[in-house]
Coordinates of N, CA and C in Angstrom, one line a residue:
M19 N 102.3 72.6 105.0 CA 101.0 72.7 104.4 C 101.2 72.5 102.9
E20 N 100.3 71.7 102.3 CA 100.4 71.4 100.9 C 99.2 72.0 100.2
F21 N 99.4 72.7 99.1 CA 98.4 73.4 98.4 C 98.3 72.8 97.0
T22 N 97.1 72.4 96.6 CA 96.7 72.0 95.3 C 95.4 72.7 94.9
I23 N 95.0 72.6 93.7 CA 93.7 73.2 93.3 C 92.6 72.3 94.0
S24 N 92.0 72.8 95.0 CA 91.1 72.1 95.9 C 89.7 72.4 95.5
N25 N 88.8 71.5 95.9 CA 87.3 71.7 95.7 C 86.8 73.0 96.3
H26 N 87.4 73.3 97.5 CA 87.0 74.5 98.2 C 87.2 75.8 97.3
R27 N 88.4 75.8 96.7 CA 88.7 77.0 95.9 C 88.0 76.9 94.5
K28 N 87.7 75.7 94.0 CA 86.9 75.6 92.8 C 85.5 76.2 93.1
Y29 N 85.0 75.8 94.3 CA 83.6 76.3 94.7 C 83.7 77.8 94.8
R30 N 84.7 78.3 95.5 CA 84.7 79.8 95.7 C 84.9 80.6 94.4
Y31 N 85.7 80.1 93.5 CA 86.0 80.9 92.3 C 85.2 80.6 91.1
L32 N 84.5 79.4 91.1 CA 83.7 79.1 89.9 C 82.3 78.7 90.2
Y33 N 82.1 77.7 91.0 CA 80.7 77.2 91.2 C 79.8 78.2 91.9
K34 N 80.3 78.8 92.9 CA 79.5 79.8 93.7 C 79.1 81.0 92.8
P35 N 80.0 81.6 92.0 CA 79.5 82.7 91.2 C 78.5 82.2 90.1
L36 N 78.7 81.0 89.6 CA 77.7 80.5 88.6 C 76.4 80.3 89.2
L37 N 76.4 79.7 90.4 CA 75.1 79.5 91.1 C 74.4 80.8 91.5
I38 N 75.2 81.8 92.0 CA 74.6 83.1 92.3 C 74.0 83.8 91.1
G39 N 74.7 83.7 90.0 CA 74.2 84.3 88.7 C 72.9 83.6 88.3
L40 N 72.9 82.3 88.4 CA 71.6 81.6 88.0 C 70.5 81.9 89.0
A41 N 70.8 82.0 90.3 CA 69.8 82.3 91.3 C 69.2 83.7 91.0
I42 N 70.1 84.7 90.6 CA 69.6 86.0 90.3 C 68.7 86.0 89.1
D43 N 69.1 85.2 88.1 CA 68.2 85.1 86.9 C 66.8 84.5 87.2
L44 N 66.8 83.5 88.1 CA 65.6 82.8 88.4 C 64.7 83.8 89.3
I45 N 65.3 84.5 90.2 CA 64.5 85.5 91.0 C 63.9 86.6 90.1
L46 N 64.7 87.1 89.1 CA 64.2 88.0 88.2 C 63.0 87.4 87.3
L47 N 63.2 86.2 87.0 CA 62.1 85.5 86.2 C 60.9 85.4 87.0
I48 N 61.0 85.0 88.3 CA 59.8 84.8 89.2 C 59.1 86.2 89.4
I49 N 59.9 87.2 89.6 CA 59.4 88.6 89.7 C 58.6 89.0 88.4
G50 N 59.3 88.7 87.3 CA 58.6 89.0 86.0 C 57.3 88.3 85.8
I51 N 57.3 87.0 86.2 CA 56.0 86.2 86.0 C 55.0 86.8 86.9
W52 N 55.3 87.0 88.2 CA 54.4 87.5 89.2 C 53.9 88.9 88.9
Y53 N 54.9 89.8 88.7 CA 54.5 91.3 88.5 C 53.9 91.6 87.2
Y54 N 54.5 91.0 86.1 CA 54.0 91.4 84.8 C 53.0 90.4 84.2
D55 N 52.7 89.4 85.0 CA 51.7 88.3 84.7 C 52.1 87.7 83.3
L56 N 53.3 87.3 83.2 CA 53.8 86.6 81.9 C 53.3 85.2 81.9
N57 N 53.0 84.8 80.7 CA 52.7 83.3 80.5 C 54.0 82.6 80.4
F58 N 53.9 81.3 80.4 CA 55.1 80.4 80.5 C 56.1 80.6 79.3
E59 N 55.5 80.8 78.1 CA 56.3 80.9 76.9 C 57.1 82.2 76.9
K60 N 56.4 83.3 77.3 CA 57.1 84.6 77.5 C 58.2 84.5 78.6
A61 N 57.9 83.8 79.6 CA 58.8 83.7 80.8 C 60.1 83.0 80.3
L62 N 59.9 82.0 79.5 CA 61.1 81.3 79.0 C 62.0 82.2 78.1
K63 N 61.3 83.0 77.3 CA 62.0 84.0 76.5 C 62.8 85.0 77.3
V64 N 62.2 85.4 78.4 CA 62.8 86.3 79.3 C 64.0 85.7 80.0
L65 N 63.8 84.4 80.4 CA 64.9 83.7 81.0 C 66.1 83.5 80.1
L66 N 65.8 83.2 78.8 CA 66.8 83.0 77.8 C 67.6 84.4 77.6
A67 N 66.8 85.5 77.6 CA 67.5 86.8 77.4 C 68.3 87.1 78.6
L68 N 67.8 86.8 79.8 CA 68.6 87.0 81.0 C 69.9 86.1 81.0
L69 N 69.8 84.9 80.6 CA 71.0 84.0 80.5 C 72.0 84.5 79.5
V70 N 71.5 85.0 78.4 CA 72.4 85.5 77.3 C 73.1 86.7 77.9
G71 N 72.4 87.6 78.4 CA 73.0 88.8 79.0 C 73.9 88.5 80.1
Q72 N 73.6 87.6 81.0 CA 74.4 87.2 82.1 C 75.7 86.5 81.6
S73 N 75.6 85.7 80.5 CA 76.7 85.1 79.9 C 77.7 86.1 79.4
I74 N 77.2 87.1 78.7 CA 78.1 88.1 78.1 C 78.8 88.9 79.2
L75 N 78.0 89.3 80.2 CA 78.5 90.2 81.3 C 79.3 89.5 82.3
S76 N 79.0 88.2 82.7 CA 79.6 87.6 83.8 C 80.2 86.2 83.5
Y77 N 79.5 85.4 82.8 CA 80.0 84.0 82.7 C 81.2 83.9 81.8
I78 N 81.2 84.6 80.7 CA 82.3 84.4 79.8 C 83.6 84.9 80.4
P79 N 83.6 86.1 81.0 CA 84.9 86.6 81.7 C 85.2 85.6 82.9
L80 N 84.3 85.2 83.6 CA 84.5 84.3 84.7 C 85.2 83.0 84.2
L81 N 84.6 82.4 83.2 CA 85.2 81.1 82.7 C 86.5 81.3 82.1
T82 N 86.8 82.5 81.5 CA 88.1 82.8 80.9 C 89.1 82.9 82.0
F83 N 88.8 83.6 83.1 CA 89.7 83.7 84.2 C 90.0 82.3 84.8
Y84 N 88.9 81.6 85.0 CA 89.0 80.2 85.7 C 89.9 79.3 84.8
W85 N 89.6 79.3 83.5 CA 90.3 78.4 82.6 C 91.8 78.7 82.6
N86 N 92.2 80.0 82.5 CA 93.6 80.4 82.4 C 94.3 80.1 83.7
Y87 N 93.6 80.3 84.8 CA 94.3 80.1 86.1 C 94.4 78.6 86.4
W88 N 93.4 77.8 86.0 CA 93.4 76.3 86.1 C 94.6 75.8 85.3
K89 N 94.6 76.3 84.0 CA 95.7 75.8 83.1 C 97.1 76.1 83.6
E90 N 97.3 77.2 84.3 CA 98.6 77.6 84.8 C 99.0 76.7 85.9
N91 N 98.1 76.3 86.8 CA 98.5 75.5 88.0 C 97.8 74.2 88.1
K92 N 97.3 73.6 87.0 CA 96.5 72.4 87.1 C 97.3 71.2 87.7
D93 N 98.6 71.0 87.4 CA 99.3 69.9 88.0 C 100.3 70.4 89.0
S94 N 100.2 71.5 89.5 CA 101.1 72.1 90.5 C 100.8 71.8 91.9
V95 N 101.8 71.7 92.7 CA 101.7 71.5 94.2 C 102.7 72.5 94.8
L96 N 102.2 73.2 95.8 CA 103.0 74.1 96.6 C 103.0 73.6 98.0
E97 N 104.2 73.3 98.5 CA 104.3 72.9 99.9 C 105.0 74.0 100.6
I98 N 104.4 74.4 101.7 CA 105.0 75.5 102.5 C 105.1 75.1 104.0
N99 N 106.3 75.2 104.5 CA 106.5 75.0 105.9 C 106.7 76.3 106.6
P100 N 105.7 76.9 107.2 CA 105.8 78.2 107.8 C 106.8 78.3 108.9
D101 N 107.0 77.2 109.6 CA 108.0 77.3 110.7 C 109.4 77.5 110.3
S102 N 109.8 76.7 109.2 CA 111.2 76.8 108.7 C 111.3 77.8 107.5
G103 N 110.2 78.2 107.0 CA 110.2 79.2 105.9 C 110.6 78.5 104.6
T104 N 110.3 77.2 104.4 CA 110.6 76.5 103.2 C 109.5 76.4 102.3
F105 N 109.7 76.6 101.0 CA 108.8 76.5 99.9 C 109.2 75.5 98.9
V106 N 108.4 74.6 98.5 CA 108.7 73.6 97.5 C 107.5 73.7 96.4
F107 N 107.9 74.2 95.2 CA 106.9 74.3 94.2 C 107.2 73.2 93.1
T108 N 106.2 72.4 92.9 CA 106.3 71.3 91.9 C 105.3 71.7 90.8
G109 N 105.9 72.0 89.7 CA 105.0 72.4 88.5 C 105.1 71.4 87.4
E110 N 104.5 71.7 86.3 CA 104.5 70.8 85.2 C 105.9 70.4 84.7
K111 N 106.8 71.3 84.7 CA 108.1 71.1 84.1 C 109.3 71.4 85.1
K112 N 108.9 71.8 86.3 CA 110.0 72.2 87.2 C 109.7 72.0 88.6
I113 N 110.7 71.8 89.4 CA 110.6 71.7 90.8 C 111.6 72.7 91.4
I114 N 111.0 73.6 92.2 CA 111.9 74.7 92.8 C 111.7 74.6 94.3
E115 N 112.8 74.5 95.0 CA 112.8 74.6 96.5 C 113.6 75.8 96.9
F116 N 112.9 76.6 97.7 CA 113.6 77.8 98.2 C 113.1 78.2 99.6
Y117 N 113.8 79.1 100.2 CA 113.5 79.6 101.6 C 112.9 81.0 101.5
R118 N 112.2 81.3 102.5 CA 111.6 82.7 102.6 C 112.6 83.8 102.3
E119 N 113.8 83.6 102.8 CA 114.9 84.6 102.6 C 115.3 84.7 101.1
D120 N 115.1 83.6 100.4 CA 115.5 83.6 99.0 C 114.6 84.4 98.0
I121 N 113.5 84.8 98.6 CA 112.5 85.5 97.7 C 113.0 86.9 97.5
E122 N 113.2 87.2 96.2 CA 113.7 88.5 95.8 C 112.6 89.5 95.7
K123 N 111.5 89.1 95.1 CA 110.3 90.0 94.9 C 109.1 89.1 94.6
V124 N 107.9 89.7 95.0 CA 106.7 89.0 94.7 C 105.8 90.1 94.1
I125 N 105.3 89.8 92.9 CA 104.4 90.8 92.2 C 103.0 90.1 92.3
L126 N 102.1 90.8 92.9 CA 100.8 90.4 93.1 C 99.9 91.1 92.1
H127 N 99.4 90.3 91.1 CA 98.6 90.8 90.0 C 97.1 90.6 90.4
M128 N 96.4 91.7 90.5 CA 95.0 91.7 90.9 C 94.2 92.7 90.1
S129 N 92.9 92.7 90.4 CA 92.0 93.6 89.7 C 92.2 95.0 90.4
I130 N 91.7 96.0 89.7 CA 91.8 97.4 90.2 C 91.0 97.6 91.5
P131 N 89.7 97.1 91.5 CA 89.0 97.3 92.8 C 89.6 96.5 94.0
A132 N 90.1 95.3 93.7 CA 90.7 94.6 94.8 C 91.9 95.2 95.3
R133 N 92.7 95.8 94.4 CA 94.0 96.4 94.8 C 93.7 97.7 95.7
H134 N 92.7 98.4 95.4 CA 92.4 99.6 96.1 C 91.4 99.4 97.2
G135 N 91.0 98.2 97.5 CA 90.1 97.9 98.6 C 88.7 98.3 98.4
R136 N 88.3 98.5 97.2 CA 86.9 98.9 96.9 C 86.0 97.7 96.9
T137 N 84.7 97.9 96.9 CA 83.7 96.9 96.8 C 83.9 96.1 95.5
I138 N 83.8 94.8 95.6 CA 84.0 93.9 94.5 C 82.6 93.5 94.1
I139 N 82.2 93.9 92.9 CA 80.8 93.5 92.4 C 80.9 92.4 91.4
L140 N 81.8 92.4 90.5 CA 81.9 91.4 89.5 C 82.8 90.2 90.0
F141 N 82.4 89.0 89.7 CA 83.0 87.8 90.2 C 84.5 87.7 89.9
W142 N 84.9 88.1 88.7 CA 86.3 87.9 88.3 C 87.2 88.8 89.0
H143 N 86.7 89.8 89.8 CA 87.6 90.7 90.5 C 88.2 90.0 91.7
D144 N 87.7 88.8 92.1 CA 88.3 88.0 93.2 C 89.6 87.3 92.7
F145 N 89.8 87.1 91.5 CA 90.9 86.4 91.0 C 92.2 87.2 91.1
F146 N 93.3 86.5 91.5 CA 94.6 87.2 91.5 C 95.7 86.1 91.4
Y147 N 96.9 86.5 91.0 CA 98.0 85.6 91.0 C 99.2 86.3 91.5
A148 N 100.2 85.5 92.0 CA 101.4 86.1 92.5 C 102.6 85.5 91.7
K149 N 103.4 86.3 91.2 CA 104.6 85.9 90.5 C 105.8 86.0 91.5
I150 N 106.4 84.9 91.9 CA 107.4 84.9 92.9 C 108.8 84.8 92.2
F151 N 109.7 85.7 92.4 CA 111.0 85.7 91.8 C 112.0 85.3 92.9
T152 N 112.8 84.3 92.6 CA 113.8 83.8 93.4 C 115.1 83.6 92.5
A153 N 116.2 83.4 93.2 CA 117.4 83.1 92.4 C 117.4 81.8 91.7
K154 N 116.6 80.9 92.2 CA 116.4 79.6 91.5 C 115.4 79.5 90.4
G155 N 114.6 80.6 90.2 CA 113.7 80.6 89.2 C 112.4 81.4 89.6
D156 N 111.5 81.6 88.6 CA 110.3 82.3 88.9 C 109.1 81.3 88.9
I157 N 108.2 81.5 89.8 CA 107.0 80.7 89.8 C 105.7 81.6 89.8
I158 N 104.6 81.0 89.3 CA 103.3 81.7 89.3 C 102.4 80.9 90.2
V159 N 101.9 81.5 91.2 CA 100.9 80.9 92.1 C 99.6 81.6 92.0
T160 N 98.6 80.9 91.4 CA 97.3 81.5 91.2 C 96.5 81.3 92.5
C161 N 95.4 82.1 92.6 CA 94.5 81.9 93.7 C 93.8 80.6 93.8
L162 N 93.8 79.9 92.7 CA 93.2 78.5 92.7 C 94.1 77.5 93.4
L163 N 95.4 77.8 93.3 CA 96.4 76.9 94.0 C 96.5 77.3 95.5
C164 N 96.7 78.6 95.7 CA 96.9 79.1 97.1 C 96.4 80.5 97.2
D165 N 95.2 80.7 97.8 CA 94.7 82.0 97.9 C 95.1 82.8 99.2
T166 N 96.0 82.2 99.9 CA 96.6 82.8 101.1 C 98.1 83.0 101.0
I167 N 98.6 83.1 99.8 CA 100.0 83.2 99.6 C 100.7 84.4 100.3
T168 N 99.9 85.5 100.4 CA 100.5 86.7 101.0 C 100.8 86.5 102.5
E169 N 100.2 85.5 103.1 CA 100.5 85.2 104.5 C 101.9 84.6 104.7
Y170 N 102.4 84.0 103.7 CA 103.7 83.2 103.8 C 104.9 83.9 103.2
V171 N 104.7 85.0 102.4 CA 105.9 85.7 101.8 C 106.1 87.0 102.6
P172 N 107.4 87.5 102.6 CA 107.7 88.7 103.3 C 106.9 89.9 102.7
E173 N 106.2 90.6 103.6 CA 105.4 91.7 103.2 C 106.2 92.8 102.5
D174 N 107.4 93.1 102.9 CA 108.2 94.1 102.3 C 108.6 93.9 100.9
K175 N 108.5 92.6 100.5 CA 108.8 92.2 99.1 C 107.6 92.1 98.2
V176 N 106.5 92.4 98.7 CA 105.2 92.2 97.9 C 105.0 93.6 97.2
E177 N 104.8 93.5 95.9 CA 104.5 94.6 95.0 C 103.1 94.4 94.4
K178 N 102.1 95.2 94.6 CA 100.8 95.0 94.1 C 100.7 95.8 92.8
T179 N 100.1 95.1 91.8 CA 99.9 95.7 90.5 C 98.5 95.3 90.0
S180 N 98.0 96.2 89.2 CA 96.6 95.9 88.6 C 96.4 96.7 87.4
S181 N 95.5 96.1 86.5 CA 95.0 96.8 85.3 C 93.8 96.0 84.9
H182 N 93.1 96.6 84.0 CA 91.8 95.9 83.5 C 92.2 94.7 82.8
F183 N 91.7 93.6 83.2 CA 91.8 92.2 82.6 C 93.2 91.8 82.4
A184 N 94.2 92.5 82.8 CA 95.6 92.0 82.6 C 95.9 90.8 83.5
H185 N 95.2 90.8 84.6 CA 95.5 89.6 85.5 C 94.7 88.4 85.1
A186 N 94.0 88.4 83.9 CA 93.3 87.3 83.4 C 94.3 86.2 82.8
F187 N 95.4 86.7 82.4 CA 96.4 85.8 81.7 C 97.7 85.7 82.5
P188 N 97.8 84.8 83.4 CA 99.1 84.7 84.2 C 100.3 84.4 83.2
K189 N 101.3 85.3 83.4 CA 102.5 85.1 82.6 C 103.7 85.6 83.4

């Protein structure tokens, strides 16, 4: 299986949250026009206020996460052969080939609600990345590159960690 930053993952982690946020703003605007009998000029001011508030609360963190994750794996390709347990990571400056047995440790950086299995309300809580340590080198696999990485690595070597916004900057 070959993993790259696909349109499906772009949609899941960027376009879908943006569209949902815009739909919520438009629904609130329609309710405001209907319930409060706002004229068009006031409705546009309300929409602008909703968009500014939505930007501060949701869009700016979402775009920050997306940009950092995209930047980390933009030219990367991860090839996984589950049958033989072979991994080939081709990054911007390195190519690392290793086997499932060569994995020393996997640190899964995620949000606090995602780590504890709580309900995820904010869009950026879906983002996570895995830092895979091998004898041949370390690699970072973001959810934009492969959001099913935990299915391919040994469960006993996965260490989950979380903190507020620390998983925004893969390092």
